[in-house]
Amino acid sequence: RKSRKSRKSRKSRMEASDTGGWSSGCLGDLSSNFTPSYSLDPPMALDPGVQNAWRGRANARLPPEVNRILFVRNLPFKITAEELYDLFGRYGAIRQIRKGNTKDTRGTAFVVYEDIYDAKNACDNLSGFHVLDRYLIVLYYQPNKQTKKVLLEKQQEELEKIKAKFAANEG
């Protein structure tokens, strides 16, 4: 059972980070569709798998797509920020969790770890994890793909405006 003091301090830290927003700006325009949950530094997990990951990290080589930001899909809509934190916090210190809050982003979240090895361990262990009758899809956030998608959408909008302008001039 957690002490009253730890619950109180967790709640106050949770409220404090809700006002901070996404300060790094690494998600660009996407961040407006997500609400920051909260950022805490959990005690190191006692899970032996996590401890072994810490021991072997000096010699580990990481694939190029690995980074500290995970994109989580297929989340149950009813999952709370605290449940997300408890689930992902088992694998290391979390800097921030952002849970989708709009129609298009519900069921998704971004989880930012302090350490890249913790993010890799969480991605490896939580992909396909069963939570509230759903299987999580955990991917590394890839800003290039999202940037290309946003640019393509903007180009399509500009093209439609130009077409509309020329159609109005001809008619």
Coordinates of N, CA and C in Angstrom, one line a residue:
R1 N 0.8 -1.2 0.0 CA 0.0 0.0 0.0 C 0.9 1.2 0.0
K2 N 0.5 2.2 -0.8 CA 1.3 3.5 -0.9 C 0.9 4.4 0.3
S3 N 1.9 5.1 0.8 CA 1.6 6.0 1.9 C 0.8 7.2 1.4
R4 N 0.2 7.8 2.3 CA -0.6 9.0 2.0 C 0.3 10.1 1.5
K5 N 1.5 10.2 2.0 CA 2.4 11.2 1.5 C 2.8 11.0 0.0
S6 N 3.1 9.8 -0.4 CA 3.5 9.6 -1.8 C 2.3 9.8 -2.7
R7 N 1.1 9.5 -2.3 CA -0.1 9.7 -3.1 C -0.3 11.2 -3.3
K8 N -0.1 12.0 -2.2 CA -0.3 13.4 -2.2 C 0.8 14.1 -3.1
S9 N 2.0 13.7 -3.0 CA 3.1 14.3 -3.8 C 2.9 13.9 -5.2
R10 N 2.4 12.7 -5.5 CA 2.2 12.3 -6.9 C 1.1 13.2 -7.5
K11 N 0.0 13.4 -6.7 CA -1.1 14.2 -7.2 C -0.6 15.6 -7.5
S12 N 0.2 16.2 -6.6 CA 0.6 17.6 -6.8 C 1.6 17.7 -8.0
R13 N 2.4 16.7 -8.2 CA 3.3 16.7 -9.3 C 2.5 16.5 -10.6
M14 N 1.4 15.7 -10.6 CA 0.6 15.5 -11.7 C -0.1 16.8 -12.1
E15 N -0.6 17.6 -11.2 CA -1.3 18.8 -11.4 C -0.3 19.8 -12.0
A16 N 0.9 19.9 -11.4 CA 1.9 20.8 -11.9 C 2.3 20.6 -13.3
S17 N 2.4 19.4 -13.7 CA 2.9 19.2 -15.1 C 1.8 19.4 -16.1
D18 N 0.5 19.3 -15.7 CA -0.6 19.5 -16.6 C -0.6 20.9 -17.2
T19 N 0.0 21.9 -16.4 CA 0.0 23.3 -16.9 C 1.2 23.5 -17.7
G20 N 2.2 22.6 -17.7 CA 3.5 22.9 -18.4 C 3.4 22.7 -19.9
G21 N 2.5 21.8 -20.4 CA 2.5 21.6 -21.9 C 3.7 20.7 -22.3
W22 N 3.8 20.7 -23.6 CA 4.9 19.9 -24.2 C 6.0 20.9 -24.6
S23 N 7.0 21.1 -23.7 CA 7.9 22.1 -23.8 C 9.0 21.8 -24.9
S24 N 9.3 20.6 -25.2 CA 10.4 20.3 -26.1 C 10.0 20.6 -27.6
G25 N 8.8 20.6 -27.9 CA 8.3 20.9 -29.2 C 8.7 19.9 -30.3
C26 N 9.1 18.7 -29.8 CA 9.5 17.7 -30.8 C 8.3 17.1 -31.5
L27 N 7.1 17.3 -31.1 CA 6.0 16.7 -31.8 C 5.3 17.8 -32.7
G28 N 5.7 19.0 -32.7 CA 5.2 20.0 -33.6 C 3.7 20.2 -33.4
D29 N 3.0 20.2 -34.5 CA 1.6 20.5 -34.5 C 0.7 19.4 -33.9
L30 N 1.3 18.2 -33.8 CA 0.5 17.1 -33.2 C 0.2 17.3 -31.7
S31 N 1.0 18.1 -31.0 CA 0.9 18.2 -29.6 C -0.4 18.8 -29.2
S32 N -1.1 19.6 -30.0 CA -2.3 20.2 -29.6 C -3.5 19.2 -29.5
N33 N -3.3 18.0 -30.1 CA -4.3 17.0 -30.1 C -4.2 16.1 -28.8
F34 N -3.1 16.3 -28.0 CA -2.9 15.4 -26.9 C -2.8 16.3 -25.7
T35 N -3.3 15.7 -24.6 CA -3.2 16.4 -23.3 C -2.0 15.7 -22.5
P36 N -1.2 16.6 -21.9 CA -0.2 16.0 -21.1 C -0.8 15.3 -19.9
S37 N -0.3 14.1 -19.6 CA -0.8 13.4 -18.4 C 0.0 13.9 -17.3
Y38 N 1.0 13.2 -16.9 CA 1.9 13.7 -15.9 C 3.3 13.1 -16.0
S39 N 4.2 13.7 -15.4 CA 5.6 13.3 -15.5 C 6.1 13.0 -14.1
L40 N 6.6 11.8 -13.9 CA 7.1 11.5 -12.6 C 8.4 10.6 -12.8
D41 N 9.2 10.6 -11.8 CA 10.4 9.7 -11.9 C 10.1 8.5 -10.9
P42 N 9.7 7.4 -11.5 CA 9.3 6.2 -10.7 C 10.6 5.6 -10.0
P43 N 10.4 4.9 -8.9 CA 11.6 4.2 -8.4 C 11.9 3.1 -9.4
M44 N 13.2 2.7 -9.5 CA 13.6 1.7 -10.5 C 12.8 0.4 -10.2
A45 N 12.3 -0.2 -11.3 CA 11.5 -1.4 -11.3 C 12.3 -2.5 -10.7
L46 N 11.6 -3.4 -10.0 CA 12.3 -4.5 -9.4 C 12.2 -5.7 -10.3
D47 N 11.6 -5.6 -11.5 CA 11.5 -6.6 -12.5 C 12.9 -7.1 -12.9
P48 N 13.2 -8.4 -12.8 CA 14.6 -8.8 -13.2 C 14.9 -8.5 -14.7
G49 N 13.9 -8.5 -15.6 CA 14.1 -8.2 -17.0 C 14.6 -6.8 -17.2
V50 N 14.1 -5.9 -16.4 CA 14.5 -4.5 -16.5 C 15.9 -4.4 -15.9
Q51 N 16.2 -5.0 -14.8 CA 17.5 -5.0 -14.2 C 18.6 -5.5 -15.2
N52 N 18.3 -6.6 -15.9 CA 19.2 -7.2 -16.8 C 19.4 -6.3 -18.0
A53 N 18.4 -5.5 -18.4 CA 18.6 -4.6 -19.5 C 19.6 -3.5 -19.1
W54 N 19.6 -3.1 -17.8 CA 20.5 -2.1 -17.4 C 22.0 -2.6 -17.4
R55 N 22.1 -3.9 -17.1 CA 23.5 -4.5 -17.0 C 24.1 -4.6 -18.4
G56 N 23.3 -4.9 -19.4 CA 23.9 -5.2 -20.7 C 23.9 -4.0 -21.7
R57 N 23.5 -2.8 -21.2 CA 23.4 -1.7 -22.1 C 24.7 -1.1 -22.6
A58 N 25.8 -1.3 -21.9 CA 27.1 -0.7 -22.4 C 27.5 -1.3 -23.7
N59 N 27.2 -2.6 -23.9 CA 27.6 -3.3 -25.2 C 26.5 -3.3 -26.2
A60 N 25.4 -2.8 -25.9 CA 24.2 -3.0 -26.8 C 24.3 -2.0 -28.0
R61 N 24.0 -2.4 -29.2 CA 23.8 -1.5 -30.3 C 22.4 -1.4 -30.6
L62 N 22.0 -0.2 -30.9 CA 20.5 0.0 -31.1 C 20.3 0.3 -32.6
P63 N 19.1 -0.2 -33.1 CA 18.7 0.1 -34.4 C 18.5 1.6 -34.6
P64 N 18.6 2.1 -35.9 CA 18.5 3.5 -36.1 C 17.1 4.1 -35.7
E65 N 16.1 3.3 -35.8 CA 14.7 3.9 -35.5 C 14.4 4.1 -34.0
V66 N 15.3 3.5 -33.2 CA 15.0 3.6 -31.7 C 15.2 5.0 -31.2
N67 N 14.3 5.5 -30.4 CA 14.5 6.8 -29.8 C 13.7 6.7 -28.4
R68 N 13.7 7.8 -27.7 CA 13.1 7.9 -26.4 C 11.6 8.0 -26.4
I69 N 11.1 8.4 -27.5 CA 9.6 8.6 -27.6 C 8.9 7.4 -28.2
L70 N 7.9 6.9 -27.5 CA 7.2 5.8 -28.0 C 5.8 6.3 -28.4
F71 N 5.2 5.8 -29.5 CA 3.9 6.0 -29.9 C 3.0 4.8 -29.6
V72 N 2.0 4.9 -28.8 CA 1.2 3.8 -28.4 C -0.2 3.9 -29.0
R73 N -0.6 2.8 -29.7 CA -1.9 2.8 -30.4 C -2.7 1.6 -29.8
N74 N -4.0 1.7 -30.1 CA -5.0 0.6 -29.6 C -5.1 0.6 -28.1
L75 N -5.0 1.8 -27.5 CA -5.2 1.9 -26.0 C -6.7 1.8 -25.8
P76 N -7.2 1.2 -24.7 CA -8.6 1.3 -24.3 C -8.9 2.7 -24.0
F77 N -10.1 3.2 -24.4 CA -10.5 4.6 -24.2 C -10.6 4.9 -22.7
K78 N -10.9 3.9 -21.9 CA -11.2 4.1 -20.5 C -9.9 4.1 -19.6
I79 N -8.7 3.8 -20.2 CA -7.5 3.7 -19.4 C -7.2 5.1 -18.9
T80 N -6.8 5.2 -17.6 CA -6.4 6.4 -17.0 C -4.9 6.7 -17.2
A81 N -4.6 8.0 -17.0 CA -3.2 8.4 -17.1 C -2.3 7.7 -16.0
E82 N -2.9 7.5 -14.8 CA -2.2 6.8 -13.8 C -1.9 5.3 -14.2
E83 N -2.9 4.7 -14.8 CA -2.7 3.3 -15.2 C -1.6 3.2 -16.3
L84 N -1.7 4.2 -17.2 CA -0.6 4.2 -18.3 C 0.8 4.4 -17.6
Y85 N 0.8 5.3 -16.7 CA 2.1 5.5 -16.0 C 2.6 4.3 -15.3
D86 N 1.7 3.6 -14.6 CA 2.0 2.4 -13.9 C 2.5 1.3 -14.8
L87 N 1.9 1.2 -16.0 CA 2.3 0.2 -17.0 C 3.6 0.5 -17.6
F88 N 3.8 1.7 -18.1 CA 5.1 2.0 -18.8 C 6.2 2.4 -17.8
G89 N 5.8 2.8 -16.6 CA 6.9 3.1 -15.6 C 7.6 1.9 -15.1
R90 N 7.2 0.7 -15.3 CA 7.9 -0.5 -14.9 C 9.3 -0.6 -15.6
Y91 N 9.4 0.1 -16.7 CA 10.6 -0.1 -17.6 C 11.6 1.1 -17.5
G92 N 11.3 2.1 -16.6 CA 12.3 3.1 -16.4 C 11.6 4.4 -16.1
A93 N 12.5 5.5 -16.0 CA 12.0 6.8 -15.6 C 11.3 7.4 -16.9
I94 N 10.1 7.9 -16.6 CA 9.3 8.5 -17.7 C 9.4 10.0 -17.5
R95 N 9.7 10.7 -18.6 CA 9.7 12.2 -18.6 C 8.3 12.7 -18.8
Q96 N 7.5 12.1 -19.7 CA 6.2 12.6 -19.9 C 5.3 11.6 -20.7
I97 N 4.0 11.6 -20.4 CA 3.0 10.8 -21.1 C 2.0 11.7 -21.6
R98 N 1.6 11.6 -22.9 CA 0.5 12.4 -23.5 C -0.5 11.4 -24.0
K99 N -1.7 11.6 -23.6 CA -2.8 10.7 -24.0 C -3.7 11.5 -24.9
G100 N -4.1 10.9 -26.0 CA -4.9 11.5 -27.0 C -6.3 11.9 -26.4
N101 N -6.8 13.1 -26.8 CA -8.1 13.5 -26.2 C -9.1 13.9 -27.2
T102 N -8.7 13.9 -28.5 CA -9.7 14.3 -29.5 C -10.3 13.0 -30.2
K103 N -11.3 13.2 -31.0 CA -11.9 12.1 -31.7 C -10.8 11.3 -32.5
D104 N -9.9 12.0 -33.2 CA -8.9 11.4 -34.0 C -7.8 10.7 -33.2
T105 N -7.5 11.2 -32.0 CA -6.4 10.8 -31.3 C -6.7 9.9 -30.1
R106 N -8.0 9.6 -29.8 CA -8.4 8.8 -28.7 C -7.8 7.4 -28.9
G107 N -7.4 6.7 -27.9 CA -6.8 5.4 -28.0 C -5.3 5.4 -28.3
T108 N -4.7 6.6 -28.3 CA -3.3 6.7 -28.6 C -2.6 7.5 -27.5
A109 N -1.3 7.4 -27.4 CA -0.5 8.1 -26.5 C 0.9 8.2 -26.9
F110 N 1.6 9.2 -26.4 CA 3.1 9.3 -26.5 C 3.6 9.1 -25.2
V111 N 4.7 8.3 -25.1 CA 5.4 8.1 -23.8 C 6.8 8.5 -24.1
V112 N 7.3 9.4 -23.3 CA 8.7 9.9 -23.4 C 9.5 9.4 -22.2
Y113 N 10.5 8.6 -22.5 CA 11.4 8.1 -21.4 C 12.6 9.0 -21.3
E114 N 13.2 8.9 -20.1 CA 14.4 9.7 -19.9 C 15.6 9.0 -20.6
D115 N 15.5 7.7 -20.8 CA 16.7 7.0 -21.3 C 16.2 6.1 -22.5
I116 N 17.0 6.1 -23.6 CA 16.7 5.4 -24.8 C 16.6 3.9 -24.6
Y117 N 17.4 3.4 -23.7 CA 17.4 1.9 -23.4 C 16.1 1.5 -22.7
D118 N 15.6 2.4 -21.8 CA 14.3 2.1 -21.2 C 13.2 2.1 -22.2
A119 N 13.2 3.0 -23.1 CA 12.2 3.1 -24.2 C 12.3 1.8 -25.0
K120 N 13.4 1.3 -25.4 CA 13.6 0.1 -26.2 C 13.0 -1.1 -25.4
N121 N 13.4 -1.2 -24.1 CA 12.9 -2.3 -23.3 C 11.4 -2.3 -23.2
A122 N 10.8 -1.1 -23.0 CA 9.3 -1.0 -22.9 C 8.7 -1.4 -24.3
C123 N 9.3 -0.9 -25.4 CA 8.7 -1.2 -26.7 C 8.8 -2.7 -26.9
D124 N 9.9 -3.3 -26.6 CA 10.1 -4.8 -26.8 C 9.1 -5.6 -26.0
N125 N 8.8 -5.1 -24.7 CA 8.0 -5.9 -23.8 C 6.5 -5.6 -23.9
L126 N 6.2 -4.4 -24.3 CA 4.8 -4.0 -24.3 C 4.0 -4.1 -25.6
S127 N 4.8 -4.3 -26.7 CA 4.1 -4.5 -28.0 C 3.3 -5.8 -27.9
G128 N 2.0 -5.7 -28.2 CA 1.2 -6.9 -28.1 C 0.7 -7.2 -26.7
F129 N 1.0 -6.4 -25.7 CA 0.6 -6.6 -24.3 C -0.9 -6.4 -24.2
H130 N -1.6 -7.3 -23.5 CA -3.1 -7.3 -23.4 C -3.5 -6.4 -22.2
V131 N -4.3 -5.4 -22.6 CA -4.8 -4.4 -21.5 C -6.3 -4.2 -21.8
L132 N -7.1 -4.5 -20.8 CA -8.5 -4.3 -20.9 C -9.1 -4.7 -22.2
D133 N -8.9 -5.9 -22.6 CA -9.5 -6.5 -23.8 C -8.9 -5.9 -25.1
R134 N -7.7 -5.3 -25.1 CA -7.1 -4.8 -26.3 C -5.6 -5.2 -26.2
Y135 N -5.0 -5.3 -27.4 CA -3.6 -5.6 -27.5 C -2.9 -4.3 -27.9
L136 N -1.9 -3.8 -27.1 CA -1.2 -2.6 -27.4 C -0.3 -2.7 -28.6
I137 N -0.3 -1.6 -29.4 CA 0.7 -1.5 -30.5 C 1.7 -0.4 -30.1
V138 N 2.9 -0.8 -29.8 CA 3.9 0.2 -29.3 C 5.0 0.3 -30.4
L139 N 5.1 1.6 -30.9 CA 6.1 1.9 -31.9 C 7.0 3.0 -31.5
Y140 N 8.1 3.1 -32.1 CA 9.0 4.3 -31.9 C 8.4 5.4 -32.7
Y141 N 8.4 6.6 -32.1 CA 7.9 7.8 -32.8 C 8.8 8.1 -33.9
Q142 N 8.3 8.4 -35.1 CA 9.2 8.7 -36.2 C 8.7 10.0 -36.8
P143 N 9.4 11.1 -36.4 CA 9.0 12.4 -36.8 C 9.0 12.7 -38.3
N144 N 9.9 12.0 -39.0 CA 10.0 12.2 -40.4 C 8.7 11.8 -41.2
K145 N 8.1 10.7 -40.8 CA 6.9 10.2 -41.4 C 5.8 11.1 -41.1
Q146 N 5.7 11.6 -39.9 CA 4.6 12.5 -39.6 C 4.8 13.9 -40.3
T147 N 6.0 14.4 -40.3 CA 6.3 15.6 -41.0 C 5.9 15.5 -42.5
K148 N 6.3 14.4 -43.1 CA 5.9 14.2 -44.5 C 4.4 14.2 -44.7
K149 N 3.7 13.6 -43.8 CA 2.2 13.5 -43.9 C 1.6 14.9 -43.8
V150 N 2.1 15.7 -42.8 CA 1.6 17.1 -42.6 C 1.9 17.9 -43.9
L151 N 3.1 17.8 -44.4 CA 3.5 18.6 -45.6 C 2.6 18.2 -46.8
L152 N 2.4 16.9 -47.0 CA 1.6 16.4 -48.1 C 0.1 17.0 -47.9
E153 N -0.4 17.0 -46.7 CA -1.7 17.5 -46.5 C -1.8 19.0 -46.8
K154 N -0.8 19.8 -46.4 CA -0.7 21.2 -46.7 C -0.6 21.5 -48.2
Q155 N 0.2 20.7 -48.9 CA 0.3 20.8 -50.4 C -1.0 20.5 -51.0
Q156 N -1.7 19.5 -50.6 CA -3.0 19.2 -51.1 C -4.0 20.3 -51.0
E157 N -4.0 20.9 -49.8 CA -4.9 22.1 -49.5 C -4.5 23.2 -50.4
E158 N -3.2 23.5 -50.6 CA -2.8 24.6 -51.5 C -3.3 24.3 -52.9
L159 N -3.1 23.1 -53.4 CA -3.5 22.7 -54.7 C -5.0 22.9 -54.9
E160 N -5.8 22.5 -53.9 CA -7.2 22.7 -54.0 C -7.6 24.2 -54.1
K161 N -6.9 25.0 -53.3 CA -7.2 26.5 -53.4 C -6.9 27.0 -54.8
I162 N -5.7 26.6 -55.3 CA -5.4 27.0 -56.7 C -6.4 26.6 -57.7
K163 N -6.8 25.3 -57.6 CA -7.8 24.8 -58.5 C -9.1 25.6 -58.4
A164 N -9.5 25.9 -57.2 CA -10.8 26.7 -57.0 C -10.6 28.1 -57.5
K165 N -9.4 28.7 -57.4 CA -9.2 30.0 -57.9 C -9.3 30.1 -59.4
F166 N -8.7 29.1 -60.1 CA -8.7 29.1 -61.5 C -10.1 28.7 -62.0
A167 N -10.8 27.9 -61.3 CA -12.2 27.5 -61.7 C -13.1 28.8 -61.6
A168 N -12.9 29.6 -60.6 CA -13.7 30.8 -60.4 C -13.4 31.8 -61.5
N169 N -12.1 31.9 -61.9 CA -11.7 32.9 -63.0 C -12.2 32.5 -64.4
E170 N -12.4 31.2 -64.6 CA -12.9 30.7 -65.9 C -14.4 30.9 -66.0
G171 N -15.1 30.8 -64.9 CA -16.5 30.8 -65.0 C -17.1 32.1 -64.9

